[in-house]
mmCIF file of C-alpha atoms (C1' of nucleotides) in Angstrom:
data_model
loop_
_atom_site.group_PDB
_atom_site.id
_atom_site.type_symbol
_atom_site.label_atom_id
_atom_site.label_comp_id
_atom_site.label_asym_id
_atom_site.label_seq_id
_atom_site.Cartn_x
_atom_site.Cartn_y
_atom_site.Cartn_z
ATOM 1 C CA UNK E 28 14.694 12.599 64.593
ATOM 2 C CA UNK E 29 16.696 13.594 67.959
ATOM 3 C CA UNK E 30 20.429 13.091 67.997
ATOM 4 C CA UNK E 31 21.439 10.756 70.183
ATOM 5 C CA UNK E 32 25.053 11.257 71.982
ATOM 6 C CA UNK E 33 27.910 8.085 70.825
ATOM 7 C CA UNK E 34 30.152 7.643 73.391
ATOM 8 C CA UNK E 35 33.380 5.505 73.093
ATOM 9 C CA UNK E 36 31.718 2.668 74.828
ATOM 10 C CA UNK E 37 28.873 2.470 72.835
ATOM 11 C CA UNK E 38 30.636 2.445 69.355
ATOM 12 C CA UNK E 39 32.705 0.021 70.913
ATOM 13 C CA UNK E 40 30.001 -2.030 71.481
ATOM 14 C CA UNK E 41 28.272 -1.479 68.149
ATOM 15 C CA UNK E 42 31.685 -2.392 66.410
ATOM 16 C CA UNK E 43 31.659 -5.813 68.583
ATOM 17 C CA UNK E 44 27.817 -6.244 67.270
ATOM 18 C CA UNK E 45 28.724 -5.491 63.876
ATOM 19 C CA UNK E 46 31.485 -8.199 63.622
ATOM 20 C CA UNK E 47 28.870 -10.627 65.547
ATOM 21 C CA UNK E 48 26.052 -9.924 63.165
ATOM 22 C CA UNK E 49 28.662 -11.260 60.261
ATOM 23 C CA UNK E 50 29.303 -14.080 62.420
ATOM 24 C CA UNK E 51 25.293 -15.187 62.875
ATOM 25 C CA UNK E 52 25.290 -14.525 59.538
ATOM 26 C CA UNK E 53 27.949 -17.305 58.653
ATOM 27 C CA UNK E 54 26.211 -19.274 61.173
ATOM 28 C CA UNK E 55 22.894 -19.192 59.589
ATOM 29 C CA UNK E 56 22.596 -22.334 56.922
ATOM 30 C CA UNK E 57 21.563 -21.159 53.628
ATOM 31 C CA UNK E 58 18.590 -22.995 53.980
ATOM 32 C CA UNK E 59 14.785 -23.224 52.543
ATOM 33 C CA UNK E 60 13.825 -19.924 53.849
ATOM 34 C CA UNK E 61 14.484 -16.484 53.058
ATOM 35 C CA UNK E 62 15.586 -13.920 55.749
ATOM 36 C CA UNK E 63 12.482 -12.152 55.620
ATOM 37 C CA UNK E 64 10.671 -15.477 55.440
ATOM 38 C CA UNK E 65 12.187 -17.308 58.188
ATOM 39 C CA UNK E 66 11.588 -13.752 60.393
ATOM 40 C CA UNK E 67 7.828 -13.680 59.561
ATOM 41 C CA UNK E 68 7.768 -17.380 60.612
ATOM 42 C CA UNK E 69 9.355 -17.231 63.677
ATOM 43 C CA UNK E 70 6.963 -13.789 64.447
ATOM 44 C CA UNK E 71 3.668 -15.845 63.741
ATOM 45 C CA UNK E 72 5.229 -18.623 65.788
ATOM 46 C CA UNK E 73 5.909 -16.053 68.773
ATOM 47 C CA UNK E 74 2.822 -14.187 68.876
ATOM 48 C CA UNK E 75 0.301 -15.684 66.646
ATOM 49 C CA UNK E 76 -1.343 -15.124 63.875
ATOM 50 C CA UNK E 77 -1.478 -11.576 62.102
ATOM 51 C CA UNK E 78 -3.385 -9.809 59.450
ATOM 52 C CA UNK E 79 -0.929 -8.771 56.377
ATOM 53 C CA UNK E 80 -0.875 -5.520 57.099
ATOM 54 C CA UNK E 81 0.462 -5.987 60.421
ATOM 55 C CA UNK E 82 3.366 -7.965 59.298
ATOM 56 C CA UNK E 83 5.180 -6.309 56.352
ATOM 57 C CA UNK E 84 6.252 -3.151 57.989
ATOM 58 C CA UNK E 85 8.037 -4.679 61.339
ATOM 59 C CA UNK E 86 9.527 -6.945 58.710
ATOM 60 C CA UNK E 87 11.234 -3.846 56.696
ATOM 61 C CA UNK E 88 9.764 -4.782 53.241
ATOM 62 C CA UNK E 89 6.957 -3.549 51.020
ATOM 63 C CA UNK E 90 3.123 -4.505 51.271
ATOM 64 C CA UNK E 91 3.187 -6.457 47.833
ATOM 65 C CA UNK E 92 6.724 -7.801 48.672
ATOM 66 C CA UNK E 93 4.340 -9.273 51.915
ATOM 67 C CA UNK E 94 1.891 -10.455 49.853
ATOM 68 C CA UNK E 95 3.999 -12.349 47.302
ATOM 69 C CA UNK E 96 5.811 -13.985 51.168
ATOM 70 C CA UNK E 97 2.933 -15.301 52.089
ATOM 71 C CA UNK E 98 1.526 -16.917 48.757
ATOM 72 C CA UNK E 99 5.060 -18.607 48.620
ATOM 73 C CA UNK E 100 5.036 -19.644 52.036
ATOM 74 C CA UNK E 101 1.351 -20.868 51.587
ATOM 75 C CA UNK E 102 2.638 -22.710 48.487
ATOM 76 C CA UNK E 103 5.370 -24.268 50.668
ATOM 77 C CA UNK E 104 2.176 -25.179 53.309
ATOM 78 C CA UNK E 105 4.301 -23.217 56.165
ATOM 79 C CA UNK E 106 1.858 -20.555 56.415
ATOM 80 C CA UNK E 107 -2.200 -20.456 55.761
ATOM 81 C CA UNK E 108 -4.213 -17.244 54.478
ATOM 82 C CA UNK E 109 -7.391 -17.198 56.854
ATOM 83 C CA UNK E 110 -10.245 -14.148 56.544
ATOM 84 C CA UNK E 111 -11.521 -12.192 59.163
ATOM 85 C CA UNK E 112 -14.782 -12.385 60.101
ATOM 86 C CA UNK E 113 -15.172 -8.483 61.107
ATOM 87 C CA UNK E 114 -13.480 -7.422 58.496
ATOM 88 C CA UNK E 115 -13.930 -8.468 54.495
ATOM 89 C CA UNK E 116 -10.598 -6.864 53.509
ATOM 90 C CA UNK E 117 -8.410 -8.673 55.956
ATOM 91 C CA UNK E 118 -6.258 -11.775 55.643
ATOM 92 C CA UNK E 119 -5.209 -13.256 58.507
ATOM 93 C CA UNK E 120 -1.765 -15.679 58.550
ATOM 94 C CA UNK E 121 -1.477 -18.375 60.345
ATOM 95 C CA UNK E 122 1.965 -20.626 60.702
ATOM 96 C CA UNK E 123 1.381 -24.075 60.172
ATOM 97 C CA UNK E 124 2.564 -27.377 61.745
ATOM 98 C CA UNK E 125 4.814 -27.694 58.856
ATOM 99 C CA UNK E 126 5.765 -24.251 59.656
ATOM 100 C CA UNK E 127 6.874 -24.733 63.264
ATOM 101 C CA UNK E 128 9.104 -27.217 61.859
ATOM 102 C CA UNK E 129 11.168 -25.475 59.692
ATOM 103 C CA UNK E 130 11.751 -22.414 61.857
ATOM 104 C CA UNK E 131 12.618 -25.577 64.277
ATOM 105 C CA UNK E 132 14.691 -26.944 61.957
ATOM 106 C CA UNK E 133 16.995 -23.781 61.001
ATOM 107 C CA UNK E 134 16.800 -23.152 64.517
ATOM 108 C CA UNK E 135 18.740 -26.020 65.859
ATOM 109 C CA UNK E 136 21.277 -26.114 62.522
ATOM 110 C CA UNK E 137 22.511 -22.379 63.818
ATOM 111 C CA UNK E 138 22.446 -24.089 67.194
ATOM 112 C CA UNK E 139 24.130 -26.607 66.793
ATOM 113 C CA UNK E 140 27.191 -24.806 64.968
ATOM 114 C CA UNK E 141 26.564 -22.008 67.981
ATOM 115 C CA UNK E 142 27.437 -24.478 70.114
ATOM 116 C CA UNK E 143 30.610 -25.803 68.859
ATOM 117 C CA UNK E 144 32.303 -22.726 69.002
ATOM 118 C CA UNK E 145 30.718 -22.071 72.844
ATOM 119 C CA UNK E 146 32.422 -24.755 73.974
ATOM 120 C CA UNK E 147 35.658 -23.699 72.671
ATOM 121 C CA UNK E 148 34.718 -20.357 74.970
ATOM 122 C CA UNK E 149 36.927 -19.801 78.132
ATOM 123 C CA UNK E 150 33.809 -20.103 80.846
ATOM 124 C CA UNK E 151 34.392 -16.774 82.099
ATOM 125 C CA UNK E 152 33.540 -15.881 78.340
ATOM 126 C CA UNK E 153 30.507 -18.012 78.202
ATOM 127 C CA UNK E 154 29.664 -16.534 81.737
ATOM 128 C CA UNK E 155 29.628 -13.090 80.511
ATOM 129 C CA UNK E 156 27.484 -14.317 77.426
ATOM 130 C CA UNK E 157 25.012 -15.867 79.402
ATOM 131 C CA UNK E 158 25.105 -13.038 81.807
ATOM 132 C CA UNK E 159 24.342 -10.634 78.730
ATOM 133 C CA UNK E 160 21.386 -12.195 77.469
ATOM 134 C CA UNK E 161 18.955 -10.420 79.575
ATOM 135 C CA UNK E 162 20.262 -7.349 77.754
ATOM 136 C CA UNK E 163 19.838 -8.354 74.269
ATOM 137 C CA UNK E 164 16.629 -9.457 75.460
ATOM 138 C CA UNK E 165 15.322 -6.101 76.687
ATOM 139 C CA UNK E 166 17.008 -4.631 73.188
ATOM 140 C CA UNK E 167 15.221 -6.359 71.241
ATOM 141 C CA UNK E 168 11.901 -5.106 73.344
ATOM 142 C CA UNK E 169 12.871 -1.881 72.943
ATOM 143 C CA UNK E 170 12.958 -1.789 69.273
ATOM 144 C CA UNK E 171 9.600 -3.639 69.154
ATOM 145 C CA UNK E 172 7.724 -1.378 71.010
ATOM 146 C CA UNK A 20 31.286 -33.282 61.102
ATOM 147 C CA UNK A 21 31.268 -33.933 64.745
ATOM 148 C CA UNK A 22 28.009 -33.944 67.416
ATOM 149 C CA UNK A 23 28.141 -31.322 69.450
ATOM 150 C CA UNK A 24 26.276 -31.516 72.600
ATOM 151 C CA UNK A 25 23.582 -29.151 73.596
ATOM 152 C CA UNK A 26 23.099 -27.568 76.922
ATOM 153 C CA UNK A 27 20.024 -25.705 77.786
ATOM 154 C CA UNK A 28 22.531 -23.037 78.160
ATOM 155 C CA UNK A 29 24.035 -23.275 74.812
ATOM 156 C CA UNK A 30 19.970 -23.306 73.494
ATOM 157 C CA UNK A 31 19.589 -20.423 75.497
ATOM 158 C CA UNK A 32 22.277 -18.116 74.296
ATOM 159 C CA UNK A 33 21.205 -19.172 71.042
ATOM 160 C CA UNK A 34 17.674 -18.309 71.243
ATOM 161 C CA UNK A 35 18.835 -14.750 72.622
ATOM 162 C CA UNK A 36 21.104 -14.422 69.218
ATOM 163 C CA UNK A 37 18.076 -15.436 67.271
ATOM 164 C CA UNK A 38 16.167 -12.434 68.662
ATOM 165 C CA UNK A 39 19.277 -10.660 68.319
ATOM 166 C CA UNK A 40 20.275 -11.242 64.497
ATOM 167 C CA UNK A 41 16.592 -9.358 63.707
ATOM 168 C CA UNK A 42 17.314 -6.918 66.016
ATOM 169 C CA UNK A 43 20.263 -5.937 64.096
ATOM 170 C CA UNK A 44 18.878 -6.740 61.149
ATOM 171 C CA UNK A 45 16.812 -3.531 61.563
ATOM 172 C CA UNK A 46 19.120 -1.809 63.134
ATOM 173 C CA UNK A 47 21.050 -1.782 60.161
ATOM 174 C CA UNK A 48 19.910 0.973 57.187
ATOM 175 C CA UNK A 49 18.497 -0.309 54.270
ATOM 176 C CA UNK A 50 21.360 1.560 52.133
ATOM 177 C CA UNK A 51 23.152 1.486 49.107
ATOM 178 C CA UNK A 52 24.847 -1.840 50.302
ATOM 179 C CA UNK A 53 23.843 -5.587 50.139
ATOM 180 C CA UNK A 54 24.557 -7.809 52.839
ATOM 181 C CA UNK A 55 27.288 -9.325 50.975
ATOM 182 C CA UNK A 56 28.910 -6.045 50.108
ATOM 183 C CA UNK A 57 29.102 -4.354 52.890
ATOM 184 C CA UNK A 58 30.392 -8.030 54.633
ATOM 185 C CA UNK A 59 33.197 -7.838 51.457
ATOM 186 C CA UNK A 60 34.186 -4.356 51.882
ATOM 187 C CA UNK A 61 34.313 -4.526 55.547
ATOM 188 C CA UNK A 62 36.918 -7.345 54.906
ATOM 189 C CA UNK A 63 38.941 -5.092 52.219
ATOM 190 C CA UNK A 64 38.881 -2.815 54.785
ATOM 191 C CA UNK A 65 40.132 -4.939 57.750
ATOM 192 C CA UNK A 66 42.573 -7.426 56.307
ATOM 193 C CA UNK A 67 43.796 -5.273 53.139
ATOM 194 C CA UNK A 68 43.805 -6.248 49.346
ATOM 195 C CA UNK A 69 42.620 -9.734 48.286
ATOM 196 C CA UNK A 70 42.524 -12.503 45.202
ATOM 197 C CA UNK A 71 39.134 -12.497 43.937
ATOM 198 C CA UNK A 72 39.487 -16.271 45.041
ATOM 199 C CA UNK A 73 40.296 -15.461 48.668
ATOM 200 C CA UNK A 74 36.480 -13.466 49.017
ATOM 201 C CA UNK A 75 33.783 -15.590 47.618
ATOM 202 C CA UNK A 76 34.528 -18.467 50.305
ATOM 203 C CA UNK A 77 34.284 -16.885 53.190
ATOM 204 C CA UNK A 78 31.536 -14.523 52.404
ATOM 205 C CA UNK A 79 29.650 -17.417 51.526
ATOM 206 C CA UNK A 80 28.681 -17.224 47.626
ATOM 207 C CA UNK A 81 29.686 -18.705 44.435
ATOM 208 C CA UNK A 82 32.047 -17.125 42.409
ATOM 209 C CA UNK A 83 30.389 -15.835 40.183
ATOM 210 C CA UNK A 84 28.390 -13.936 42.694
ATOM 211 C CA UNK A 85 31.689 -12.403 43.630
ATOM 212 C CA UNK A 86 32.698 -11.308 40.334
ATOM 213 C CA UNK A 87 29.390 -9.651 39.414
ATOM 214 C CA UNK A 88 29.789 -7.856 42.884
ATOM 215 C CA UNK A 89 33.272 -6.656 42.702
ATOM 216 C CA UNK A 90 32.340 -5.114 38.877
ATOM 217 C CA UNK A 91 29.422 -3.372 40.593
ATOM 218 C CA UNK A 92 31.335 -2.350 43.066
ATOM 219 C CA UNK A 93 34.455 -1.118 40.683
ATOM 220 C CA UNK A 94 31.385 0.472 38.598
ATOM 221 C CA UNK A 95 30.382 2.573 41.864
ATOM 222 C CA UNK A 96 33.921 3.648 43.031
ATOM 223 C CA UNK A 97 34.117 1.321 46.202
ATOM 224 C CA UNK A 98 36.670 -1.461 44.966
ATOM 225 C CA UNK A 99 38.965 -1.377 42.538
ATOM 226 C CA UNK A 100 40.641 -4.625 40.295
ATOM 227 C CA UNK A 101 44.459 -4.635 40.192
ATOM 228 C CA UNK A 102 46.760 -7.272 38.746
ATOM 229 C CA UNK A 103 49.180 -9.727 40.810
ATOM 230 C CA UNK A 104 52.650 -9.303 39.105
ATOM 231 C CA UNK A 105 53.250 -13.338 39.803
ATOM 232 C CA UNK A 106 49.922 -14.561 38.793
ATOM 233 C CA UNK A 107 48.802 -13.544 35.411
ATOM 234 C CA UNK A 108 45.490 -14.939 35.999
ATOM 235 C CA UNK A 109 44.774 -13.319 39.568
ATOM 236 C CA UNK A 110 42.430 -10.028 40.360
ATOM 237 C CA UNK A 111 43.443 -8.312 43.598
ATOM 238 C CA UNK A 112 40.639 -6.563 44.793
ATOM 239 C CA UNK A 113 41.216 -3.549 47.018
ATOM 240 C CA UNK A 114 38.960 -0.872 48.784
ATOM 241 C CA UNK A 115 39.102 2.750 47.757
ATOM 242 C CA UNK A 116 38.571 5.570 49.589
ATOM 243 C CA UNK A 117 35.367 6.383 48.550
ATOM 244 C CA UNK A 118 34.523 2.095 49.728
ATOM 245 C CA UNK A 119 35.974 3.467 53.666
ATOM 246 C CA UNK A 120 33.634 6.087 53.739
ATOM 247 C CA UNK A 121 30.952 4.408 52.291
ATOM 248 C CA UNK A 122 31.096 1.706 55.111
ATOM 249 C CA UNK A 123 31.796 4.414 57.919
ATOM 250 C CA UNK A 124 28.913 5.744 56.580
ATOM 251 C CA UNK A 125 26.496 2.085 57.432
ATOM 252 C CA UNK A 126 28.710 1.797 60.583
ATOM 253 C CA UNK A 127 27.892 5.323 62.114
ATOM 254 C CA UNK A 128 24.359 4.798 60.886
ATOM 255 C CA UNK A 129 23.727 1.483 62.602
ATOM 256 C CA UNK A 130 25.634 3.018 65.510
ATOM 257 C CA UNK A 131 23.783 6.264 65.740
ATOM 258 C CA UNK A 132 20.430 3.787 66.143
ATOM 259 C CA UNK A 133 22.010 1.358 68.750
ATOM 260 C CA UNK A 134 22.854 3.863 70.404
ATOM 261 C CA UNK A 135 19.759 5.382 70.676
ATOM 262 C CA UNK A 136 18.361 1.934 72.285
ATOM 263 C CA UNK A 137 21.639 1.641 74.340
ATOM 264 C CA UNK A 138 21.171 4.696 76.626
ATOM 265 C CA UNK A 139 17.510 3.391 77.595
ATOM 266 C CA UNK A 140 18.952 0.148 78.732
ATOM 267 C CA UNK A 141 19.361 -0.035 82.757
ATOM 268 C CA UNK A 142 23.335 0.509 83.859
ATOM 269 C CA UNK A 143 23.928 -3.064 84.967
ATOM 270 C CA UNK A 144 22.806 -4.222 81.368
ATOM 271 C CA UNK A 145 24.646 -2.062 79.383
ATOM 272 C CA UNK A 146 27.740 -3.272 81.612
ATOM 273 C CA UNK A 147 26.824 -6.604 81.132
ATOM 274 C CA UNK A 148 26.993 -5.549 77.337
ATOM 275 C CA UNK A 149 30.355 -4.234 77.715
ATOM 276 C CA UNK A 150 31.517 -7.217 79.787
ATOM 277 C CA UNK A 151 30.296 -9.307 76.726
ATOM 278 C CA UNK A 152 32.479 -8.073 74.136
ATOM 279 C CA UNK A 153 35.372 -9.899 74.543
ATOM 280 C CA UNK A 154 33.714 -13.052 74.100
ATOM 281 C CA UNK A 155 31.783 -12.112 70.847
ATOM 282 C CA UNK A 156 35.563 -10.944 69.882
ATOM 283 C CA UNK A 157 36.155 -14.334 70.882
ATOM 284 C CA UNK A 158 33.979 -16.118 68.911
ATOM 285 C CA UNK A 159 34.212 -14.164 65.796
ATOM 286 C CA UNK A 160 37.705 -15.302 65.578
ATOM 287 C CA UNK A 161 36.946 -18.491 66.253
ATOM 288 C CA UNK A 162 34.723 -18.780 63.095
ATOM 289 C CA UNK A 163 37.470 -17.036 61.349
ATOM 290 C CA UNK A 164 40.247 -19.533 61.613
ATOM 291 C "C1'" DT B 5 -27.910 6.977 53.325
ATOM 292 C "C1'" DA B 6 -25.362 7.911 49.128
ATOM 293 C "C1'" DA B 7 -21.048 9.564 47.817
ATOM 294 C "C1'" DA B 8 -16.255 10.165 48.871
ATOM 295 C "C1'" DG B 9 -12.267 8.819 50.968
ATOM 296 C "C1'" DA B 10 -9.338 5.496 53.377
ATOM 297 C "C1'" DT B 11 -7.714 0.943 53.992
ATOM 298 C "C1'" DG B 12 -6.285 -3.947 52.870
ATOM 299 C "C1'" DC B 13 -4.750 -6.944 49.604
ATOM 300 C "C1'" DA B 14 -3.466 -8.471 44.939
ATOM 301 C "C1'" DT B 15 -1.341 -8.004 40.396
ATOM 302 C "C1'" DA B 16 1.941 -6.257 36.958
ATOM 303 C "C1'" DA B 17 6.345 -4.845 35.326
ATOM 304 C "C1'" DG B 18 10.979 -4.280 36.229
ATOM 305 C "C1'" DG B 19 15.575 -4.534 38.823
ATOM 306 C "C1'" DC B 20 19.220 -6.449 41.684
ATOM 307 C "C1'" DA B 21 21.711 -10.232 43.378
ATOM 308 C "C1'" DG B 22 22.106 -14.879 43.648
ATOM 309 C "C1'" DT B 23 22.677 -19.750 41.166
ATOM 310 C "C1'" DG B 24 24.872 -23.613 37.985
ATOM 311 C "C1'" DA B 25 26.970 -24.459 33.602
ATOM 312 C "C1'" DT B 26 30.442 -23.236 30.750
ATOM 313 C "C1'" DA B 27 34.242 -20.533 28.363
ATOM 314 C "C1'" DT B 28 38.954 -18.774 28.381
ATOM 315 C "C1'" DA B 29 43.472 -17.766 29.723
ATOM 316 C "C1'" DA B 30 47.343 -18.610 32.659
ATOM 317 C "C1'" DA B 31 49.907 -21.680 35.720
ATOM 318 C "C1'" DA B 32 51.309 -26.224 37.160
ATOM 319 C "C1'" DA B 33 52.034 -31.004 36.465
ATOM 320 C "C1'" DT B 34 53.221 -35.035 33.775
ATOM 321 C "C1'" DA W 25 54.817 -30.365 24.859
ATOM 322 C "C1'" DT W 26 50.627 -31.868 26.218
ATOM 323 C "C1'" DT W 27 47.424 -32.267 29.767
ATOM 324 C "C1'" DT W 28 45.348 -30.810 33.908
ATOM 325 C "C1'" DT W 29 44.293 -27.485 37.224
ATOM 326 C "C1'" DT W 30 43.279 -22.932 38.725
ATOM 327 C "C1'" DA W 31 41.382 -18.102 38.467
ATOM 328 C "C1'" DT W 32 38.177 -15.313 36.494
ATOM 329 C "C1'" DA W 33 34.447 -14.106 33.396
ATOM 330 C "C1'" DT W 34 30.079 -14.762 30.869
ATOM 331 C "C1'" DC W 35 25.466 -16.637 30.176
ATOM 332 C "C1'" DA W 36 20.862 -17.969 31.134
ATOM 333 C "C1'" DC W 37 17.885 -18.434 34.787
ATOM 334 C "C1'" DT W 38 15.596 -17.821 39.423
ATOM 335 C "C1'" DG W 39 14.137 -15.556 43.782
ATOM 336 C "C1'" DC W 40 12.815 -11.752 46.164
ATOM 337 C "C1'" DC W 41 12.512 -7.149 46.234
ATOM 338 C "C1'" DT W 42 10.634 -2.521 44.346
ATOM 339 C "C1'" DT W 43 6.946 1.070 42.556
ATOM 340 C "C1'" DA W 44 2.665 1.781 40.309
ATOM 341 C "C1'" DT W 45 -1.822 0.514 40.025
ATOM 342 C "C1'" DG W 46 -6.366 -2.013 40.423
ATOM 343 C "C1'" DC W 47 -10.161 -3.442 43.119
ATOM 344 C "C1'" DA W 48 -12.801 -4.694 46.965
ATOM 345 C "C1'" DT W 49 -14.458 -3.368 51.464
ATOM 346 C "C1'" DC W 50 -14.772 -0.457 55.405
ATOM 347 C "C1'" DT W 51 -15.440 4.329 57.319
ATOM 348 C "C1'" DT W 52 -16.718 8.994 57.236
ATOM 349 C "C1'" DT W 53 -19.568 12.709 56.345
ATOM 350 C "C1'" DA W 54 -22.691 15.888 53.828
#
DNA sequence: TAAAGATGCATAAGGCAGTGATATAAAAAT
DNA sequence: ATTTTTATATCACTGCCTTATGCATCTTTA
């Protein structure tokens, strides 16, 4: 693993994210799904539907810990175990309608409190957030690829 | 609780957190902390010594929770349990040394992997980054209060 | 093409961290 | 001086994770 160089500005900007992630964090209701769960959702939701083995490692967590996700989730009709026809070993998930719904759901509760607090935002604050997001953005690519 | 209204803006910047809040999610070592103890020992370590009473609030869990998690974290050397001189029934919880280090330790890590991600980011994006930290300041304290 | 190995998923057993209900001691109120 | 409230602890239980392992099914190769 290569050592990468911290400068001031970037600890200074991972000390901002740190506090932020806390914030999300508190922002996030305590709802019906798990962080891993609502995650795995929200992936199946964004770029379809995945064989098992494709989703527990992006997610951080063990192959059985995947496993025992998706039964619940199944249980909870927000997901749906499908088989591949190529393949005999595979499962494929698929998110449900039900699914879509509660990602949609705990998506618009840490919205909603999101927003309160925007509008409390000088708009040269909320200008500079807005103006940010294309960054995060491209972040987030870069850790997915 | 009052309606907020919803811009597409406001949607926007929260849909960019969403992707965000995983981002850092993995970012962040799967260590020797839990969510909620690194989140209480980073507050130890900001606002000084606390009532056992004052932490399980704002970090989100019952109280319980916070007892069991301040006597594992007295059992591993982070935290320690003192006694309030006025309040016979009061724990003040403070950080230790060995609790500093062990979240400079997460800190540096996380850092050490943003920073990695930072440095392939374009310059007007990682300015736009910098240019954003105020306002997550901003709105970190504005949860706070 | 049969045997061996690799891969994909499930199950089992156990641990950590959360919950609500409740106990206990100290402080505050009546 | 009781009664009530507050601060913490304990208990029993649950959810979600872990490692170890089992068992198909696919792939490789002798």
């Amino acid at each position: 693993m290569r050592q990468t160089t911290i400068t001031a500005e970037d600890a200074a900007i991972a000390a901002g994210f740190e506090r932020f992630y806390e914030l999300l964090r508190r922002l996030t209701p305590r709802s019906e799904l798990s962080l891993t769960a609502a995650s795995t959702l929200r992936r199946l939701e964004r770029s379809g539907p995945h064989r098992l083995c494709e989703l527990h490692a992006p997610e951080g967590v063990s192959q059985p810990a995947m496993t025992q996700l998706i039964t619940r989730l199944e249980k909870e009709g927000l997901a749906r175990r499908g088989s591949d026809p190529d393949d005999g070993r595979a499962v494929v998930v698929t998110i449900t309608e039900a699914g879509r719904e509660a990602v949609a759901r705990r998506r618009e509760g840490r919205t909603q409190a999101l927003a309160a607090l925007l509008e409390q935002l000088p708009v040269e604050e909320h200008a500079a957030l807005v103006a940010a997001l294309p960054a995060l953005d491209h972040l987030s690519d870069l850790l997915a690829s």
